[in-house]
Coordinates of C-alpha atoms in Angstrom, one line a residue:
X1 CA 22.4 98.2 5.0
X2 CA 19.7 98.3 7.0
X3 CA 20.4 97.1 10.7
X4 CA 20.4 92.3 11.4
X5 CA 17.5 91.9 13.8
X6 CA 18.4 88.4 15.4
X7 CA 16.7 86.1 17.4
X8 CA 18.3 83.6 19.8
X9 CA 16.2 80.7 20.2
X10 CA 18.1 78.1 22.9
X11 CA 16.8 74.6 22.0
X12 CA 17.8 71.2 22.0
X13 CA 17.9 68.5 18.9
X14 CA 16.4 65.5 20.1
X15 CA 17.0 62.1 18.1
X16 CA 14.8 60.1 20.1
X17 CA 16.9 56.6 19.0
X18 CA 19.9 57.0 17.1
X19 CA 23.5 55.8 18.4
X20 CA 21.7 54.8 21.2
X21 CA 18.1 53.5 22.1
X22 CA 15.5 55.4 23.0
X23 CA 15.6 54.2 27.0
X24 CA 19.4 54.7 27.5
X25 CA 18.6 58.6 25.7
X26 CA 15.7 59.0 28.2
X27 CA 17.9 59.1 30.8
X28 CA 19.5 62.2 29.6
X29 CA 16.1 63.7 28.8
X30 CA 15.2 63.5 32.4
X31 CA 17.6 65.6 33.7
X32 CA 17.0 68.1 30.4
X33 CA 14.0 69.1 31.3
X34 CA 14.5 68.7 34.9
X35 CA 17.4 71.3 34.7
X36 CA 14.8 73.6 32.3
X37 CA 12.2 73.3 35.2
X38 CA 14.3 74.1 37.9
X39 CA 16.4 77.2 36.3
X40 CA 15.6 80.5 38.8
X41 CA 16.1 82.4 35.2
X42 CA 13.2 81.3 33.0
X43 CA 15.3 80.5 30.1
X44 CA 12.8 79.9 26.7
X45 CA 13.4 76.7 25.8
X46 CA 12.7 74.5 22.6
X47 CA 12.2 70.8 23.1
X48 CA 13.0 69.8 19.1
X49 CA 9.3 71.1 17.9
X50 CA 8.2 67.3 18.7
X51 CA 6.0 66.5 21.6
X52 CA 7.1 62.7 22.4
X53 CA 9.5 64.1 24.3
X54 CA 7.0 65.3 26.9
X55 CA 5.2 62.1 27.2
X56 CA 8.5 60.2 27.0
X57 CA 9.6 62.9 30.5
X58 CA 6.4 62.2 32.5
X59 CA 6.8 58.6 32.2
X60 CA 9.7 58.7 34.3
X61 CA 8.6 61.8 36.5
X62 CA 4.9 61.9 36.0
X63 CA 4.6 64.0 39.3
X64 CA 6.4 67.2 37.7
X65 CA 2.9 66.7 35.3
X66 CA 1.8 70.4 36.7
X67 CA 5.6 72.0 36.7
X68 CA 6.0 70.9 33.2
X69 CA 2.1 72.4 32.3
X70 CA 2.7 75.6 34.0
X71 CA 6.3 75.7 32.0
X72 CA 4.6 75.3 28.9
X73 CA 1.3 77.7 29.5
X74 CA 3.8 80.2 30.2
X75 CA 6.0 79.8 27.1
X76 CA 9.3 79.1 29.2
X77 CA 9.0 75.5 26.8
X78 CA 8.2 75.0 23.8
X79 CA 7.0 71.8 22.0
X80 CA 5.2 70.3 18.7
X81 CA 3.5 70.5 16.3
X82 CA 5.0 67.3 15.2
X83 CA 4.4 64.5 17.6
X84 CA 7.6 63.0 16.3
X85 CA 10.3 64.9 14.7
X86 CA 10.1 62.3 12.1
X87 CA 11.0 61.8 8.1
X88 CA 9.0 63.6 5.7
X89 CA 9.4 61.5 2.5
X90 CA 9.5 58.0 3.7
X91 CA 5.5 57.6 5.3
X92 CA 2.7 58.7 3.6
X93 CA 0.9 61.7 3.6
X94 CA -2.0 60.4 6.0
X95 CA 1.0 59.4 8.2
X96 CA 2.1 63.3 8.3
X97 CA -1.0 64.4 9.0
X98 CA -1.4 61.7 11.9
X99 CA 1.7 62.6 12.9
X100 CA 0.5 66.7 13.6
X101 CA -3.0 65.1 15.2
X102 CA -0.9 63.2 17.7
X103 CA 0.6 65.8 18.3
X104 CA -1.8 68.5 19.2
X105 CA -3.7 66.0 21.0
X106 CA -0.9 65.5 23.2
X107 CA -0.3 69.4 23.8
X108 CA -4.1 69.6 24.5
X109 CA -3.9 67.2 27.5
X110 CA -1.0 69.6 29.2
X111 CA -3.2 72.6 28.7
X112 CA -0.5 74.0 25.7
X113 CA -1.5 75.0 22.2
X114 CA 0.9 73.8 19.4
X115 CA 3.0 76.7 17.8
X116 CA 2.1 77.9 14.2
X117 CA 5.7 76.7 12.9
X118 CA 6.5 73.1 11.0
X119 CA 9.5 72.7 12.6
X120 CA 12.0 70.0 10.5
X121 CA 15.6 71.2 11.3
X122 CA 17.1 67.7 10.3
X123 CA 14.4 65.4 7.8
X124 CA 16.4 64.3 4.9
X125 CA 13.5 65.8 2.0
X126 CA 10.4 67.1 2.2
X127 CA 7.3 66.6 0.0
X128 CA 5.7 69.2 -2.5
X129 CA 2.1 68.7 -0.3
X130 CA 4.0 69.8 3.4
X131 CA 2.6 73.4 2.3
X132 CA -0.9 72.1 1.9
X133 CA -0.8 70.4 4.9
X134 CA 0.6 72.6 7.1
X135 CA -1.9 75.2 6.0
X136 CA -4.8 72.9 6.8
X137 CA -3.4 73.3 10.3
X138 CA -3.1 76.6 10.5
X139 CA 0.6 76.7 10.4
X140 CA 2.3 80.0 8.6
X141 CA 5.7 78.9 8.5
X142 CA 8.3 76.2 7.8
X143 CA 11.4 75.9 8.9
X144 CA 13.7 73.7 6.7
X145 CA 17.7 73.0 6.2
X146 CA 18.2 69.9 4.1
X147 CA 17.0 69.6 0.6
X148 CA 16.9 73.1 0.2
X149 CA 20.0 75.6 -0.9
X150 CA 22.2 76.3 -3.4
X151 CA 21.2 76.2 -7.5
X152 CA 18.5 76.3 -8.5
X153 CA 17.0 77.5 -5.7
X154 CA 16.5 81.4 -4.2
X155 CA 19.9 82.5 -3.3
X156 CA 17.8 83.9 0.4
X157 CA 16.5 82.6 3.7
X158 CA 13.1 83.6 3.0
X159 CA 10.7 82.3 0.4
X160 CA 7.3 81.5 -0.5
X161 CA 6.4 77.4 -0.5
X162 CA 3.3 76.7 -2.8
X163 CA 1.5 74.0 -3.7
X164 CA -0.4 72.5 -6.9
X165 CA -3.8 73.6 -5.5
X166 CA -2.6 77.1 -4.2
X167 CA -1.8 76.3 -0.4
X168 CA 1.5 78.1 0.4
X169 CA 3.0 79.0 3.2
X170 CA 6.1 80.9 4.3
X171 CA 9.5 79.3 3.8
X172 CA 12.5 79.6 6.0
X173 CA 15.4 78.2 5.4
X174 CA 18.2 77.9 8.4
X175 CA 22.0 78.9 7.5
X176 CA 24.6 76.0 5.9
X177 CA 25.7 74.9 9.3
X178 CA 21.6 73.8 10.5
X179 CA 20.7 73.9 14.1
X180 CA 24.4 73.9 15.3
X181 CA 24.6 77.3 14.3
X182 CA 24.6 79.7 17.5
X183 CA 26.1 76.2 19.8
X184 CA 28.5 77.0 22.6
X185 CA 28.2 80.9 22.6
X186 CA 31.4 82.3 24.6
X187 CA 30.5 84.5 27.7
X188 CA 33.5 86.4 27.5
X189 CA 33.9 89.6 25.3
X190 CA 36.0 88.7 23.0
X191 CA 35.2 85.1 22.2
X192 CA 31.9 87.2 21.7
X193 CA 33.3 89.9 18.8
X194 CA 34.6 86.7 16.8
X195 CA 31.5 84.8 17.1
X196 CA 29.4 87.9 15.8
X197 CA 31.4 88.4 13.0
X198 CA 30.9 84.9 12.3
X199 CA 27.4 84.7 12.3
X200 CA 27.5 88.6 10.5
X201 CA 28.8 86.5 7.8
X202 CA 26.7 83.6 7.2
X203 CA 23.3 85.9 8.2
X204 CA 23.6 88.8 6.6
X205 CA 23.9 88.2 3.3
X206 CA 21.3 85.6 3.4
X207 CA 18.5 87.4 5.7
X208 CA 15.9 88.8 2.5
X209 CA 13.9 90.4 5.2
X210 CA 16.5 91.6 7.6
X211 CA 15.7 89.0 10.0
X212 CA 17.6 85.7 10.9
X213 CA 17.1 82.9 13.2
X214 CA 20.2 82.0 15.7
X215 CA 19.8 78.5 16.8
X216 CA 21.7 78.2 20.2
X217 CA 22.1 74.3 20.4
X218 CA 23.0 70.9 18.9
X219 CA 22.0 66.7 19.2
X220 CA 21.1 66.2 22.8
X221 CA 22.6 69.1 24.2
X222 CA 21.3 70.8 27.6
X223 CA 20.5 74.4 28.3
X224 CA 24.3 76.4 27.6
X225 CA 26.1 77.2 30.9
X226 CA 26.4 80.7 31.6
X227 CA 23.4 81.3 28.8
X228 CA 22.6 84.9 30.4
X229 CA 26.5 86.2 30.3
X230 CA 27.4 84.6 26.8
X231 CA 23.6 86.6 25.8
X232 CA 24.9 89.4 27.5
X233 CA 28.0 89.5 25.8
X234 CA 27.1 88.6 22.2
X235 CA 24.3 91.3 22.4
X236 CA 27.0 94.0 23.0
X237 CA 29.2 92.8 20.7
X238 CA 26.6 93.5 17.7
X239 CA 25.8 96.7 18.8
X240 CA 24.2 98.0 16.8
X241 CA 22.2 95.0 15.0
X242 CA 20.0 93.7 17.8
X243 CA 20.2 90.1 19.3
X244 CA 16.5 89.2 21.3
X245 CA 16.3 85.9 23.3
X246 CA 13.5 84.7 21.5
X247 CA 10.9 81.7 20.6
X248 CA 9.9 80.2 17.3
X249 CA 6.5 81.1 18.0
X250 CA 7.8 85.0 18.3
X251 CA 10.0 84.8 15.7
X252 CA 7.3 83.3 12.8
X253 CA 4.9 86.4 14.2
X254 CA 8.3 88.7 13.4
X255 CA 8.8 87.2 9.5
X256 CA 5.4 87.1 8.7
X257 CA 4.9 90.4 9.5
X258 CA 7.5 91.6 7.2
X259 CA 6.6 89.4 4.8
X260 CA 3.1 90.6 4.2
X261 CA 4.9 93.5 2.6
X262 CA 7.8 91.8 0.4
X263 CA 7.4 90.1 -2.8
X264 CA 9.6 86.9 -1.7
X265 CA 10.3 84.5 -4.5
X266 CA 7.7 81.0 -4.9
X267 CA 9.3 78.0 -4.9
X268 CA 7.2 74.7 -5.7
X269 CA 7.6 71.2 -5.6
X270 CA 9.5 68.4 -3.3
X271 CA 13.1 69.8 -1.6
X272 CA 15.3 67.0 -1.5
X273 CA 18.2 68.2 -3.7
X274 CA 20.4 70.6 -1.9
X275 CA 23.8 68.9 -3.0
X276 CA 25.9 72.6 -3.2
X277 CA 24.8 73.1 0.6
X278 CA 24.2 70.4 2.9
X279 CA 23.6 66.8 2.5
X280 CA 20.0 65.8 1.7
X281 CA 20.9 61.6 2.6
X282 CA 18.9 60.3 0.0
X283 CA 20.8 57.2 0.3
X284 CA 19.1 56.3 3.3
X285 CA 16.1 54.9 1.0
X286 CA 18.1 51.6 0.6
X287 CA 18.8 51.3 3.9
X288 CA 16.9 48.4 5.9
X289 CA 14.8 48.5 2.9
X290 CA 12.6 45.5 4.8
X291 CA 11.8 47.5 7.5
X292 CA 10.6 50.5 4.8
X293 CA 8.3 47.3 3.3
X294 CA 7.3 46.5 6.6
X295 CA 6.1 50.3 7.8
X296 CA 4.3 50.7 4.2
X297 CA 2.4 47.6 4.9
X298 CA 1.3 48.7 8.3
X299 CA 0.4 51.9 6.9
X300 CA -1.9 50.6 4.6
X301 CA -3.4 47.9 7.4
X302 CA -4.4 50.6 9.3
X303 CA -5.9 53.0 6.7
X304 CA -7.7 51.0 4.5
X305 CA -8.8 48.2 6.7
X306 CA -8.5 48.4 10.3
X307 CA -10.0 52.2 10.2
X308 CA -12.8 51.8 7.4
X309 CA -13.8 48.3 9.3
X310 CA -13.7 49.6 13.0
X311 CA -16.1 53.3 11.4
X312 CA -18.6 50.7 10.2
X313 CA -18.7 48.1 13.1
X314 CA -19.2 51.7 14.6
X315 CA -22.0 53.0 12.6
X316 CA -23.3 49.4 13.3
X317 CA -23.2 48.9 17.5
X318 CA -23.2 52.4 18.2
X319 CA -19.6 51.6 20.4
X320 CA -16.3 54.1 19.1
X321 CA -12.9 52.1 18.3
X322 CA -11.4 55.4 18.1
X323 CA -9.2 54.8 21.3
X324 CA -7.8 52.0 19.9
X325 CA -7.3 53.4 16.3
X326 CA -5.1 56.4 18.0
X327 CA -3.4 54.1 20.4
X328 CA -2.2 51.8 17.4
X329 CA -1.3 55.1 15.1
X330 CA 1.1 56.4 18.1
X331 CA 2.9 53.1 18.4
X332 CA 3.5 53.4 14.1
X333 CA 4.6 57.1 14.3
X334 CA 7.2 55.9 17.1
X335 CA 8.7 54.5 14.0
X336 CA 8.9 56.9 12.0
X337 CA 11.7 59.7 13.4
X338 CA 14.5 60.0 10.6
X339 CA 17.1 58.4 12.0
X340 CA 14.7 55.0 13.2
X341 CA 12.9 54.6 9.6
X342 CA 15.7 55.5 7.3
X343 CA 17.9 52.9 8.9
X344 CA 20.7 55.1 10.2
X345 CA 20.7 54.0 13.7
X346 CA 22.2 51.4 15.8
X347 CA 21.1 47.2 15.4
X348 CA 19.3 47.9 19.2
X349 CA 17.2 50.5 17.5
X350 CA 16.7 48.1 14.4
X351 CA 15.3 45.1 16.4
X352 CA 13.2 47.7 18.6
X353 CA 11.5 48.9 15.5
X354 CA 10.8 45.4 14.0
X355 CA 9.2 44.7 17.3
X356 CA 7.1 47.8 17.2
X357 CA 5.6 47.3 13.5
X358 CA 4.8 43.7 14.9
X359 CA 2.9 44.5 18.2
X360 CA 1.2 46.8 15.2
X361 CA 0.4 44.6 12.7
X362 CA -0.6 41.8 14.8
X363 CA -3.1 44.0 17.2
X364 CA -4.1 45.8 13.7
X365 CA -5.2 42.3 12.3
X366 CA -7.2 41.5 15.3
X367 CA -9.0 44.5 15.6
X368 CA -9.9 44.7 11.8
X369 CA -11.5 41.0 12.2
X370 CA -13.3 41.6 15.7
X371 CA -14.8 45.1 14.2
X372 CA -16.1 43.0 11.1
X373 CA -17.3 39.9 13.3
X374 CA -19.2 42.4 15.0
X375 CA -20.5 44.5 12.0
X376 CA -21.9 41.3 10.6
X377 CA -23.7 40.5 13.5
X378 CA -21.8 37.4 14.6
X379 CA -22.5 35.9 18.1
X380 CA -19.2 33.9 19.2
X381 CA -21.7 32.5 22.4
X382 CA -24.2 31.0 19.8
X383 CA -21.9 29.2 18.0
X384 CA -19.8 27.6 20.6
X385 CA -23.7 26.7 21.8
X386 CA -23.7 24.6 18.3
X387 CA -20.3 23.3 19.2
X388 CA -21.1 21.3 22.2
X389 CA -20.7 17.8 21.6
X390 CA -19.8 14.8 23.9
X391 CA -16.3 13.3 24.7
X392 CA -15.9 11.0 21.8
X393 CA -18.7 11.6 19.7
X394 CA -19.5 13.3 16.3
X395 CA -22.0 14.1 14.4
X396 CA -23.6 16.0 11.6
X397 CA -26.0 18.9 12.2
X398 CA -28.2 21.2 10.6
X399 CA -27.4 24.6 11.8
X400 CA -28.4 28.4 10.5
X401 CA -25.5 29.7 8.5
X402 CA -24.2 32.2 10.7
X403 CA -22.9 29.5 13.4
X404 CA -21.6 26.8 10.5
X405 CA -19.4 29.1 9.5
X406 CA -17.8 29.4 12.8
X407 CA -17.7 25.5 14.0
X408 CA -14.4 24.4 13.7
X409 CA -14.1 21.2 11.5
X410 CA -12.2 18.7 9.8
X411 CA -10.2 19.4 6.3
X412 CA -12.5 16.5 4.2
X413 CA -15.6 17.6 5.9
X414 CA -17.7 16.8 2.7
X415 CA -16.0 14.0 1.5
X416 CA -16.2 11.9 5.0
X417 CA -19.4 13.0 5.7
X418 CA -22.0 13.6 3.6
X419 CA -22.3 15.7 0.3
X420 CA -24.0 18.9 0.3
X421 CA -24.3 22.6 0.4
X422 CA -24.6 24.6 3.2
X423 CA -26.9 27.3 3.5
X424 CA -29.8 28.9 5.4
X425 CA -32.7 26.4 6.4
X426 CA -30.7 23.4 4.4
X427 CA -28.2 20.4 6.3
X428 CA -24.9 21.9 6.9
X429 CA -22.0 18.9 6.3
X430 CA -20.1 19.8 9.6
X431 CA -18.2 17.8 11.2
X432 CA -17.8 18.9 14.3
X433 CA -13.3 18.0 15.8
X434 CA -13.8 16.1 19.3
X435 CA -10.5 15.6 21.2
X436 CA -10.1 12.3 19.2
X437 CA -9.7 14.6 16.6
X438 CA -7.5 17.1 18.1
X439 CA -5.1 14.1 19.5
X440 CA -4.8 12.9 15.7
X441 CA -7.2 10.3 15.0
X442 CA -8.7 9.9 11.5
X443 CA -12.0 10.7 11.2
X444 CA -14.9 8.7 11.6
X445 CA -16.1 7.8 7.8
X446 CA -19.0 5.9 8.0
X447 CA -21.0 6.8 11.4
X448 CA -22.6 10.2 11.2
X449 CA -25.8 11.6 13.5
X450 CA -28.9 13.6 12.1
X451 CA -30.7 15.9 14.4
X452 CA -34.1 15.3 13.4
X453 CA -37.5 16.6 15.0
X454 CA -39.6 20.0 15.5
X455 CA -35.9 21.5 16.6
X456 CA -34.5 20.9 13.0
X457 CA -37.2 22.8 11.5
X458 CA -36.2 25.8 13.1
X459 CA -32.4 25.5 12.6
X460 CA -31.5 24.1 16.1
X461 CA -29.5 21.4 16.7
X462 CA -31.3 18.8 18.2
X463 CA -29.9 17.5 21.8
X464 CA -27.4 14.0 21.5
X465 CA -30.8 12.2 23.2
X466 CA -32.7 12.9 20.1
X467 CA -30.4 11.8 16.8
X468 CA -30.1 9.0 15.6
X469 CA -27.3 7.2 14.6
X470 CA -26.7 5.0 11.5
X471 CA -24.5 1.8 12.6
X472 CA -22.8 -0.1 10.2
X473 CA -21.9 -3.8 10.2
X474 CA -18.9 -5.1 11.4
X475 CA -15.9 -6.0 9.2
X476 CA -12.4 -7.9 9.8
X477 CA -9.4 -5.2 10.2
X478 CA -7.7 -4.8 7.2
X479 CA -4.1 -4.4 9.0
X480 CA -3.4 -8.3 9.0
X481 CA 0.0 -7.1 10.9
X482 CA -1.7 -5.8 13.5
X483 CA -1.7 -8.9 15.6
X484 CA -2.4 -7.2 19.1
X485 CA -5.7 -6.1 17.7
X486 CA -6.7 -9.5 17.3
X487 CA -10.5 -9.9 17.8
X488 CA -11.7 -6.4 19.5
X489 CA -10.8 -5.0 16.1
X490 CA -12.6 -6.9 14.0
X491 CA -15.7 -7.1 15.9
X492 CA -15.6 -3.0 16.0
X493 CA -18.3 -2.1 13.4
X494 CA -17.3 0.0 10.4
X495 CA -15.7 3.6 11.3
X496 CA -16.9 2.8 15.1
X497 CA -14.9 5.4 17.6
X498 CA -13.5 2.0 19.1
X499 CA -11.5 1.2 15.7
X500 CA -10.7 4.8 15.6
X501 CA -9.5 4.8 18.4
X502 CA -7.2 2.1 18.7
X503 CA -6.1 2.6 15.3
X504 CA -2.7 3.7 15.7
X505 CA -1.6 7.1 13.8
X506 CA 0.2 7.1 10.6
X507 CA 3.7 7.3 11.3
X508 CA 3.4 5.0 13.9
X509 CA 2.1 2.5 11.4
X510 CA 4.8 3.3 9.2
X511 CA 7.7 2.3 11.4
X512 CA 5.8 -1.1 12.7
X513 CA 5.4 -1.6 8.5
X514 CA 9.4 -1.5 8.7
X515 CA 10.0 -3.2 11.8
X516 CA 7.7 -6.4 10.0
X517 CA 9.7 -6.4 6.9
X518 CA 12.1 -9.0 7.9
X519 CA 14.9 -10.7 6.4
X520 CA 12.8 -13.4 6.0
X521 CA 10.2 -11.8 3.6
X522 CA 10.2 -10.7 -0.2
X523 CA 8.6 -7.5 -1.5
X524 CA 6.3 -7.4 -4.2
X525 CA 6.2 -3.2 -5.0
X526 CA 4.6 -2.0 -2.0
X527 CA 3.3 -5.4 -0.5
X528 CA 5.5 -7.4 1.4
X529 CA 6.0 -10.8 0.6
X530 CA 5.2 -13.2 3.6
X531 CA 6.9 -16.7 4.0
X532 CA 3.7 -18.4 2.8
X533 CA 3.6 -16.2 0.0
X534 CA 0.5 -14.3 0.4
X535 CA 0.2 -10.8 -0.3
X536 CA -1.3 -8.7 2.8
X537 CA -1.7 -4.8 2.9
X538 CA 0.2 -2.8 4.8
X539 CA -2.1 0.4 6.8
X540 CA -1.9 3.7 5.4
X541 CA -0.3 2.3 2.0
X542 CA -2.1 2.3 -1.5
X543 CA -3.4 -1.0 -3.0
X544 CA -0.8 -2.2 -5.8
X545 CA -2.3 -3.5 -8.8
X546 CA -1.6 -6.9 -10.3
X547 CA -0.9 -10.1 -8.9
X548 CA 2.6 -10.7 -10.3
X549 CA 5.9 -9.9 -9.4
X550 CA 7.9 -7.0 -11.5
X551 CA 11.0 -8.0 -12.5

């Protein structure tokens, strides 16, 4: 048997939210990587393969910004591709690729280049396009443990991933027990001889090209105490099968290497069954199935109509929405690591997701409608220019299309003012709300004002000075029970502002209908019945029909 070449690759798995939130985890975080900074032994040191970590660090200690560059120029850390370690089968696959962009994007700023490995130690499935995605960004390996193993899959570590249009690229696949594998190495000698032939055990007979990846760490553990003695030790105690302290970058240079020269077995198609080796959790897609909803709908917000409308309000005005595209995609993708979006986590994490997917949607909606506002050409000044109207009056305009749309007027526009159709160069029937309007007064049905001169020819609104006004003549109140309008209200000419205006709202003419049906009267359907035995209508209330009494 030819000689176990092993790499030791110390690391950390990072569940950004899980049994706690994410701010009570950054706390540990902090001193993680303040304890990887500050090591006199540059240990090599793998942040989870996700880069959210990073930005997540410098929030809290944004002055270490040139320690924690230097650390990762000089490969002591290592972070990405992914910019969250997040589920694989859940988002789409524009989400994925997002996901990766973020990413790199984020390395860029801190001067690092992302490693050539899709690192998902822990996503419950993967999809049968990862391999043509992956190779569309250069990567040449991935590294999987759940939905893969056991029948019918290659009995090895090592295989060949290919997709429907030819993209492959190399498979590995970590040992039964995951990431945990090489946790808690013993510094002492003989702790060291059992925990070789452990791992001699579970390696061996799996490693197709005589190499195998030790993982030396676990959820949210730290760099190992005593990490250079237990090396030490464990390195001596497989003598002579060599153990390098190593890093993922190193170690996907090492199995592609080999691999050019082996005929490894193709595999194709999604990996989510592994039920003979580990757990794949494929009941987590009914759990908090509203948030799943919720996340696809964003999703599709943002690609096909906050992106599309923001590239042509672009190609339009000359002025890039990209910022604000990205921004919005990095507040999604903090949704979607596998234990926030599949609904394993905590109720804190829950109501921190739904709050996230709303700060989305809602800033998503509002940028889709300013970029087509703006790719239509509208002017917001030149309509509220149209909008200007007096304290108390109203009236009815001609106005260019583009500002009629954008006046804000009354539900029965047409019906209380006049009939017709707006449109370019022809009377637009708007009715323009006053603050008698916003305070709940009913319309005004029979006075209406017509711009008229040289100004309406050109689709301008004439000024108040210039309109004229059609005046009605004056009619008795129709609410007989309104006593204290006595004659002010029916000397106030027909739909006059000062009838609408002491005209008291509906409900309020509702309960002083009540308060006059006394014992003293008779009802007659909807009319009350006064002592002299007249019928009088009641305000607000339909006209009943038919002078006699039912029975």
């Amino acid at each position: 048997m030819p000689p176990l070449t092993v790499h030791l690759v110390s690391h950390t798995h990072w569940d950004r939210e899980w049994y706690r939130t994410a701010g009570e985890f950054r706390l540990s975080l902090t001193d993680l990587v303040d304890e990887v900074l500050d090591l006199d032994v540059a240990p090599h040191f793998l942040l989870d393969g996700q880069a959210i970590v990073l930005e997540d660090y410098l929030a809290v200690r944004p002055k270490r910004a040139d320690a924690l560059r230097s650390a990762l120029h000089a490969g002591r850390v290592e972070a990405g591709p992914w910019y969250v370690l997040g589920d694989n089968l859940i988002p789409g696959g524009e989400a994925l690729i997002r996901n990766l962009l973020a990413g790199r994007a984020l390395l860029a700023q801190l001067g690092a280049a992302p490693p050539a490995v899709l690192y998902c130690p822990d996503s419950f499935g993967h999809p049968a396009a990862l391999p043509r995605i992956g190779h569309g960004f250069g990567a040449t390996l991935c590294v999987v443990w759940r939905g893969y193993g056991g029948p019918p899959w290659p009995a090895g570590d090592s295989a060949r991933w290919r997709d429907r249009d030819g993209s492959e690229i190399l498979l590995y696949h970590l040992p039964p027990d995951g990431y945990e594998t090489g946790a808690n190495l013993p510094p002492d000698a003989a702790g060291a001889r059992a925990a070789w032939e452990r791992f001699r055990t579970i390696l061996a007979p799996r490693a197709t090209l005589g190499l195998a990846l030790l993982p030396n760490g676990a959820d949210h553990h730290a760099v190992q105490a005593r990490r250079a003695e237990a090396l030490r030790a464990l390195a001596h105690a497989a003598a002579p099968h060599p153990v390098v302290d190593s890093t993922l970058h190193a170690f996907a240079d090492a199995l592609g290497t080999r691999a050019a020269s082996y005929a490894l077995p193709v595999v194709s198609g999604e990996l989510r069954q592994s039920p003979a080796y580990v757990w794949s959790l494929q009941g987590t897609f009914g759990s908090r199935t509203r948030q799943k909803r919720e996340n696809a709908i964003v999703e599709r917000l943002l690609l096909r109509h906050t992106e599309p409308l923001a590239a042509l309000a672009w190609w339009h005005d000359g002025r890039s929405r990209r910022h604000l595209v990205q921004g919005l995609w990095r507040s999604l993708l903090r949704c979607h690591p596998h234990d926030t979006l599949c609904g394993c986590s905590i109720d804190a994490v829950a109501r921190a997701m739904d709050q996230r997917l709303d700060e989305v949607q809602r800033a998503a909606s509002v940028l889709a409608h300013r970029a087509r506002r703006e790719r239509l050409g509208d002017d917001p000044a030149a309509a509220r220019a149209h909008r200007r109207v007096a304290p108390g009056r109203r009236r009815l305009e001609r106005l260019p299309a583009h500002a009629g749309r954008h006046c804000r007027v009354g539900r029965r526009r047409a019906a209380r003012a006049r009939r017709g159709r707006p449109g370019v160069g022809g009377w637009c029937p708007v009715v323009v709300e006053t603050a008698a309007v916003a305070a709940g007064r009913r319309l005004d049905r029979g006075a209406g004002t017509l711009a008229r001169g040289a100004a309406c020819a050109r689709g301008v609104a004439a000024p108040l000075s210039a309109q004229r006004t059609r005046a009605a003549p004056p009619r008795p109140c129709l609410d007989a029970g309104h006593r204290r309008h006595g004659d002010a209200c029916r000397a106030a000419p027909r739909g006059s502002i000062a009838r609408g205006a002491t005209r008291a709202p509906r409900h309020l003419q509702r309960r002083r209908a009540r308060e006059r049906s006394l014992p003293g009267q008779r009802k007659c359907g909807r009319w009350p019945l006064h002592r002299d035995g007249g019928r009088r209508p009641v305000a607000g209330r339909p006209v009943a029909r038919g002078g006699r009494r039912p029975r």
